[in-house]
């Protein structure tokens, strides 16, 4: 009996120690779902109240037994998430849990055969992903309006740069985010603009070429239109634990894009006059049929943003494609 009591006490002690350092989880830190709303688009909007400054994970299940991580989010006192997968699915259950410790990133999760990828949009064409403790930056550009979003992010193990335009490439910003041994994958024109130290870490990929780094496969897909000469820029298909992610770079609709197969997550540029109109983007999405699409790079030359509601409507639900309209600006 004595032993048993000790065991229980030990368990309690451990439970307290295991919680976030310097902070003991309190009853009020347990999040409450305050509202669940089905939109006309059939997306589901979740509203939660949760302690400001704490990180939470939202999971989803269809049977209350098998749960999949939807996202990690840092609470500002409340949390709102739009579940863009809901229109293509039947009933869903949600739960939210406080996270112990600090996650590398916040953002939506992608389950792979080898760990989860977390995707965190930063701005315009710039985003960061984590996977099994590794950190991948896509087009780490410098933009005075948004550079504060880099604050507190972990250093890069891998950096992908699509092309040399200033809204995608900044050698100084690469220097700011790179870890000491980061691999930098670039087209030739970007390589030419790197520092000597960065060049030593760089791999140049021509359109159609591929490489393997950190257990990932990276393939360069041509990205081009009248504003972007063919051969200058790369889109990339990155294969992570069996999942294929496509970052389009700056491109019009191309035969190469339309021919892509088995893309799980696509990042697609939608702005005028530089890349694709909304209807061009819709046609591309419906041609290569990614499971999930993040419209990105959707600020037009005039400063307005492309109409993602229209894009979502026109992609439709018949092909089961999930359109994630997220905050990039
Ligand atoms: Zn651009």
Short mmCIF file of C-alpha atoms and ligand atoms in Angstrom, two decimals:
data_model
loop_
_atom_site.label_atom_id
_atom_site.label_comp_id
_atom_site.label_asym_id
_atom_site.label_seq_id
_atom_site.Cartn_x
_atom_site.Cartn_y
_atom_site.Cartn_z
CA UNK A 1 0.00 0.00 0.00
CA UNK A 2 2.81 2.34 0.97
CA UNK A 3 4.56 1.67 -2.30
CA UNK A 4 1.43 2.38 -4.21
CA UNK A 5 0.94 5.72 -2.47
CA UNK A 6 4.52 6.67 -3.24
CA UNK A 7 3.94 5.83 -6.84
CA UNK A 8 0.90 8.08 -6.97
CA UNK A 9 2.81 10.93 -5.35
CA UNK A 10 5.66 10.44 -7.78
CA UNK A 11 3.22 10.57 -10.67
CA UNK A 12 1.80 13.83 -9.40
CA UNK A 13 5.23 15.36 -8.97
CA UNK A 14 6.23 14.31 -12.45
CA UNK A 15 3.05 15.75 -13.87
CA UNK A 16 3.92 19.15 -12.47
CA UNK A 17 7.55 19.06 -13.55
CA UNK A 18 6.62 18.01 -17.05
CA UNK A 19 4.55 21.09 -17.67
CA UNK A 20 6.02 24.13 -19.31
CA UNK A 21 9.13 25.34 -17.54
CA UNK A 22 8.41 28.17 -15.14
CA UNK A 23 4.71 27.82 -15.75
CA UNK A 24 2.32 25.35 -14.21
CA UNK A 25 -0.70 24.57 -16.29
CA UNK A 26 -3.89 25.78 -14.66
CA UNK A 27 -7.46 24.66 -15.07
CA UNK A 28 -8.26 27.79 -17.06
CA UNK A 29 -5.57 26.90 -19.61
CA UNK A 30 -7.77 24.09 -20.87
CA UNK A 31 -9.22 25.58 -24.04
CA UNK A 32 -12.94 25.91 -24.61
CA UNK A 33 -14.57 25.78 -28.00
CA UNK A 34 -16.87 28.80 -27.87
CA UNK A 35 -18.37 28.56 -31.35
CA UNK A 36 -18.50 26.17 -34.29
CA UNK A 37 -19.95 27.60 -37.43
CA UNK A 38 -20.59 26.08 -40.86
CA UNK A 39 -20.07 28.67 -43.63
CA UNK A 40 -21.97 28.78 -46.92
CA UNK A 41 -18.79 27.37 -48.46
CA UNK A 42 -19.24 24.36 -46.08
CA UNK A 43 -15.96 25.23 -44.36
CA UNK A 44 -16.11 25.03 -40.58
CA UNK A 45 -14.94 27.93 -38.44
CA UNK A 46 -13.83 27.05 -34.93
CA UNK A 47 -13.58 29.66 -32.21
CA UNK A 48 -11.81 28.84 -28.98
CA UNK A 49 -10.95 30.72 -25.87
CA UNK A 50 -7.49 29.80 -24.59
CA UNK A 51 -4.79 31.38 -22.46
CA UNK A 52 -2.89 34.09 -24.34
CA UNK A 53 0.72 33.18 -25.06
CA UNK A 54 0.26 29.42 -24.68
CA UNK A 55 0.57 27.08 -27.65
CA UNK A 56 -2.22 24.68 -28.49
CA UNK A 57 -2.68 21.80 -30.87
CA UNK A 58 -6.00 21.28 -32.60
CA UNK A 59 -6.75 17.72 -33.68
CA UNK A 60 -9.50 16.29 -35.80
CA UNK A 61 -11.14 12.87 -35.92
CA UNK A 62 -13.95 11.17 -37.79
CA UNK A 63 -14.51 8.45 -35.16
CA UNK A 64 -13.26 9.88 -31.83
CA UNK A 65 -10.57 7.17 -31.75
CA UNK A 66 -8.07 8.11 -34.44
CA UNK A 67 -6.97 11.72 -34.17
CA UNK A 68 -4.94 13.68 -36.73
CA UNK A 69 -3.14 16.93 -35.90
CA UNK A 70 -4.67 19.83 -37.78
CA UNK A 71 -2.47 22.59 -36.50
CA UNK A 72 -0.34 24.14 -33.81
CA UNK A 73 -1.36 27.64 -32.85
CA UNK A 74 -0.24 30.28 -30.38
CA UNK A 75 -3.20 31.74 -28.54
CA UNK A 76 -3.81 35.47 -28.30
CA UNK A 77 -6.57 34.79 -25.75
CA UNK A 78 -8.74 33.42 -28.49
CA UNK A 79 -8.05 31.15 -31.44
CA UNK A 80 -9.94 31.03 -34.70
CA UNK A 81 -9.35 28.38 -37.35
CA UNK A 82 -11.15 27.76 -40.61
CA UNK A 83 -11.15 24.06 -41.47
CA UNK A 84 -10.93 24.11 -45.26
CA UNK A 85 -11.11 20.31 -45.50
CA UNK A 86 -14.63 20.24 -44.07
CA UNK A 87 -16.51 20.76 -47.38
CA UNK A 88 -15.09 17.48 -48.71
CA UNK A 89 -15.82 15.39 -45.63
CA UNK A 90 -18.65 14.14 -43.48
CA UNK A 91 -18.91 14.78 -39.77
CA UNK A 92 -15.73 15.78 -37.93
CA UNK A 93 -14.81 15.98 -34.27
CA UNK A 94 -12.33 18.51 -32.92
CA UNK A 95 -10.27 18.73 -29.79
CA UNK A 96 -7.71 21.26 -28.59
CA UNK A 97 -4.89 20.62 -26.14
CA UNK A 98 -2.26 22.85 -24.58
CA UNK A 99 1.26 21.98 -25.75
CA UNK A 100 4.04 21.38 -23.28
CA UNK A 101 7.15 23.33 -24.20
CA UNK A 102 7.64 25.50 -27.24
CA UNK A 103 7.11 24.04 -30.71
CA UNK A 104 9.59 24.93 -33.48
CA UNK A 105 6.81 26.49 -35.53
CA UNK A 106 3.10 27.10 -35.47
CA UNK A 107 0.92 26.26 -38.44
CA UNK A 108 -0.99 23.51 -40.18
CA UNK A 109 0.26 19.92 -39.99
CA UNK A 110 0.86 17.46 -42.79
CA UNK A 111 1.15 13.84 -41.70
CA UNK A 112 3.84 11.92 -43.62
CA UNK A 113 5.16 8.35 -43.37
CA UNK A 114 8.08 9.82 -41.40
CA UNK A 115 6.85 12.47 -38.99
CA UNK A 116 4.73 15.57 -39.42
CA UNK A 117 5.48 18.66 -41.44
CA UNK A 118 4.31 21.96 -39.94
CA UNK A 119 3.71 24.76 -42.43
CA UNK A 120 3.92 28.38 -41.31
CA UNK A 121 3.13 31.09 -43.88
CA UNK A 122 5.14 34.28 -43.30
CA UNK A 123 4.30 36.71 -46.12
CA UNK A 124 3.80 36.90 -49.91
CA UNK A 125 5.90 33.94 -51.19
CA UNK A 126 7.85 33.37 -47.99
CA UNK A 127 7.09 30.48 -45.67
CA UNK A 128 8.83 28.12 -43.31
CA UNK A 129 8.28 24.44 -42.55
CA UNK A 130 9.53 22.11 -39.86
CA UNK A 131 9.96 18.38 -40.19
CA UNK A 132 11.51 16.08 -37.57
CA UNK A 133 13.42 18.98 -36.05
CA UNK A 134 14.66 20.27 -39.42
CA UNK A 135 13.68 23.70 -40.67
CA UNK A 136 13.06 24.58 -44.31
CA UNK A 137 12.63 28.14 -45.61
CA UNK A 138 11.03 28.91 -48.95
CA UNK A 139 12.02 32.20 -50.63
CA UNK A 140 13.20 34.01 -47.48
CA UNK A 141 12.84 37.52 -48.89
CA UNK A 142 13.16 40.83 -47.09
CA UNK A 143 10.12 43.08 -46.81
CA UNK A 144 10.15 45.89 -44.26
CA UNK A 145 6.39 45.54 -43.77
CA UNK A 146 6.72 41.89 -42.70
CA UNK A 147 10.27 41.24 -41.52
CA UNK A 148 9.05 41.23 -37.91
CA UNK A 149 7.44 37.86 -38.72
CA UNK A 150 10.91 36.31 -38.80
CA UNK A 151 11.30 37.12 -35.12
CA UNK A 152 11.87 34.09 -32.92
CA UNK A 153 11.95 31.60 -35.78
CA UNK A 154 14.52 28.80 -35.77
CA UNK A 155 17.47 28.83 -38.19
CA UNK A 156 17.26 27.08 -41.54
CA UNK A 157 18.66 23.65 -42.37
CA UNK A 158 17.45 23.98 -45.95
CA UNK A 159 16.63 27.07 -48.01
CA UNK A 160 14.88 27.01 -51.37
CA UNK A 161 14.95 30.07 -53.61
CA UNK A 162 12.78 30.18 -56.73
CA UNK A 163 14.28 33.12 -58.63
CA UNK A 164 16.24 36.33 -58.30
CA UNK A 165 13.43 38.92 -57.98
CA UNK A 166 13.48 40.97 -54.80
CA UNK A 167 10.17 39.64 -53.47
CA UNK A 168 11.76 36.14 -53.42
CA UNK A 169 15.47 36.56 -52.95
CA UNK A 170 17.60 38.53 -50.53
CA UNK A 171 21.15 37.43 -49.84
CA UNK A 172 21.07 39.43 -46.58
CA UNK A 173 17.89 37.68 -45.45
CA UNK A 174 19.37 34.28 -46.30
CA UNK A 175 22.32 35.25 -44.12
CA UNK A 176 19.92 36.15 -41.30
CA UNK A 177 18.02 32.85 -41.37
CA UNK A 178 20.63 30.28 -42.38
CA UNK A 179 22.06 27.81 -39.93
CA UNK A 180 25.84 27.27 -40.18
CA UNK A 181 25.49 24.21 -42.44
CA UNK A 182 22.24 25.02 -44.21
CA UNK A 183 21.89 23.76 -47.76
CA UNK A 184 20.73 26.47 -50.18
CA UNK A 185 19.04 25.29 -53.38
CA UNK A 186 18.92 27.89 -56.13
CA UNK A 187 18.77 28.50 -59.86
CA UNK A 188 21.96 29.88 -61.48
CA UNK A 189 20.89 33.55 -61.43
CA UNK A 190 20.32 33.40 -57.68
CA UNK A 191 23.63 31.61 -57.18
CA UNK A 192 25.33 34.54 -58.90
CA UNK A 193 23.92 36.86 -56.23
CA UNK A 194 25.03 34.83 -53.19
CA UNK A 195 28.01 35.69 -50.99
CA UNK A 196 31.10 33.48 -51.19
CA UNK A 197 30.15 31.75 -47.93
CA UNK A 198 26.60 31.11 -49.21
CA UNK A 199 27.90 29.80 -52.54
CA UNK A 200 29.87 27.18 -50.64
CA UNK A 201 26.56 25.86 -49.24
CA UNK A 202 24.57 26.12 -52.46
CA UNK A 203 23.34 23.54 -54.92
CA UNK A 204 22.35 24.91 -58.33
CA UNK A 205 19.40 23.15 -59.93
CA UNK A 206 18.46 23.76 -63.53
CA UNK A 207 14.84 23.25 -64.62
CA UNK A 208 14.14 19.52 -64.56
CA UNK A 209 17.14 18.64 -62.36
CA UNK A 210 16.81 17.08 -58.91
CA UNK A 211 18.82 16.37 -55.80
CA UNK A 212 18.54 14.64 -52.43
CA UNK A 213 19.31 16.45 -49.19
CA UNK A 214 18.49 15.65 -45.55
CA UNK A 215 16.45 12.66 -46.65
CA UNK A 216 14.30 14.83 -48.92
CA UNK A 217 14.06 14.75 -52.69
CA UNK A 218 13.97 18.16 -54.39
CA UNK A 219 13.07 18.51 -58.04
CA UNK A 220 13.20 21.80 -59.97
CA UNK A 221 10.14 22.45 -62.11
CA UNK A 222 10.25 25.18 -64.79
CA UNK A 223 8.56 28.42 -63.64
CA UNK A 224 8.02 30.96 -66.39
CA UNK A 225 5.71 33.35 -68.25
CA UNK A 226 6.08 36.62 -70.15
CA UNK A 227 7.47 38.31 -67.00
CA UNK A 228 9.80 35.44 -66.10
CA UNK A 229 12.00 34.04 -68.91
CA UNK A 230 12.01 30.25 -69.09
CA UNK A 231 15.10 28.79 -67.44
CA UNK A 232 15.64 31.69 -65.02
CA UNK A 233 13.40 30.42 -62.23
CA UNK A 234 12.46 27.18 -60.50
CA UNK A 235 9.35 25.85 -58.93
CA UNK A 236 10.17 22.93 -56.63
CA UNK A 237 8.59 19.61 -55.82
CA UNK A 238 9.87 18.48 -52.43
CA UNK A 239 9.13 14.91 -51.35
CA UNK A 240 8.99 14.49 -47.57
CA UNK A 241 8.09 11.13 -46.04
CA UNK A 242 6.12 10.16 -49.14
CA UNK A 243 4.24 13.48 -49.41
CA UNK A 244 4.87 15.75 -52.35
CA UNK A 245 4.84 19.51 -51.84
CA UNK A 246 4.98 21.89 -54.80
CA UNK A 247 6.01 25.51 -54.53
CA UNK A 248 5.21 27.09 -57.86
CA UNK A 249 7.55 30.09 -57.72
CA UNK A 250 6.54 32.86 -60.13
CA UNK A 251 4.96 31.30 -63.16
CA UNK A 252 2.07 31.36 -65.55
CA UNK A 253 0.13 28.20 -66.27
CA UNK A 254 2.54 25.84 -67.96
CA UNK A 255 2.37 22.40 -69.50
CA UNK A 256 4.90 21.24 -66.90
CA UNK A 257 2.67 22.38 -64.03
CA UNK A 258 -0.46 20.87 -65.52
CA UNK A 259 1.40 17.57 -65.89
CA UNK A 260 2.38 17.35 -62.19
CA UNK A 261 1.19 14.15 -60.54
CA UNK A 262 0.32 13.21 -56.97
CA UNK A 263 0.87 16.61 -55.36
CA UNK A 264 -0.31 16.62 -51.75
CA UNK A 265 0.20 20.31 -51.03
CA UNK A 266 0.65 23.06 -53.63
CA UNK A 267 1.64 26.69 -53.08
CA UNK A 268 0.32 28.59 -56.06
CA UNK A 269 0.99 32.19 -57.14
CA UNK A 270 -2.09 34.25 -58.05
CA UNK A 271 -1.44 37.89 -58.89
CA UNK A 272 -1.64 40.30 -61.81
CA UNK A 273 0.14 41.21 -63.91
CA UNK A 274 3.11 39.09 -62.79
CA UNK A 275 1.86 35.51 -62.45
CA UNK A 276 -1.61 33.94 -62.77
CA UNK A 277 -5.07 35.44 -62.73
CA UNK A 278 -7.65 33.81 -60.48
CA UNK A 279 -9.18 31.92 -63.40
CA UNK A 280 -5.77 30.75 -64.63
CA UNK A 281 -4.95 29.50 -61.15
CA UNK A 282 -8.32 27.72 -60.94
CA UNK A 283 -7.68 26.01 -64.29
CA UNK A 284 -4.22 24.92 -63.14
CA UNK A 285 -5.50 23.55 -59.84
CA UNK A 286 -8.23 21.61 -61.58
CA UNK A 287 -5.68 20.28 -64.07
CA UNK A 288 -3.06 18.91 -61.70
CA UNK A 289 -5.40 18.33 -58.77
CA UNK A 290 -3.35 18.78 -55.62
CA UNK A 291 -4.99 17.50 -52.43
CA UNK A 292 -4.46 20.86 -50.77
CA UNK A 293 -3.67 24.24 -52.29
CA UNK A 294 -2.39 27.34 -50.54
CA UNK A 295 -2.80 30.38 -52.75
CA UNK A 296 0.29 32.52 -52.03
CA UNK A 297 1.93 35.50 -53.69
CA UNK A 298 -1.55 37.00 -54.20
CA UNK A 299 -0.88 40.73 -53.82
CA UNK A 300 -1.37 42.50 -57.15
CA UNK A 301 0.76 45.28 -58.60
CA UNK A 302 -1.93 47.77 -57.50
CA UNK A 303 -1.63 46.58 -53.90
CA UNK A 304 -5.02 44.85 -53.88
CA UNK A 305 -5.24 41.16 -53.06
CA UNK A 306 -6.57 38.52 -55.46
CA UNK A 307 -10.10 37.32 -54.73
CA UNK A 308 -9.57 34.02 -52.96
CA UNK A 309 -13.29 33.53 -52.29
CA UNK A 310 -13.89 33.42 -56.02
CA UNK A 311 -10.91 31.13 -56.46
CA UNK A 312 -12.31 28.78 -53.83
CA UNK A 313 -15.77 28.79 -55.40
CA UNK A 314 -14.41 28.13 -58.88
CA UNK A 315 -12.13 25.30 -57.75
CA UNK A 316 -15.35 23.80 -56.38
CA UNK A 317 -15.75 20.70 -54.27
CA UNK A 318 -16.29 18.08 -56.99
CA UNK A 319 -12.60 17.12 -57.16
CA UNK A 320 -12.13 17.06 -53.38
CA UNK A 321 -9.44 19.78 -53.47
CA UNK A 322 -8.94 21.72 -50.24
CA UNK A 323 -8.24 25.43 -50.75
CA UNK A 324 -6.57 27.04 -47.75
CA UNK A 325 -6.98 30.80 -47.79
CA UNK A 326 -4.54 31.90 -45.11
CA UNK A 327 -3.07 35.13 -43.83
CA UNK A 328 -0.03 36.04 -45.97
CA UNK A 329 -0.33 39.83 -45.72
ZN1 LIG B 1 7.15 37.43 -57.24
#
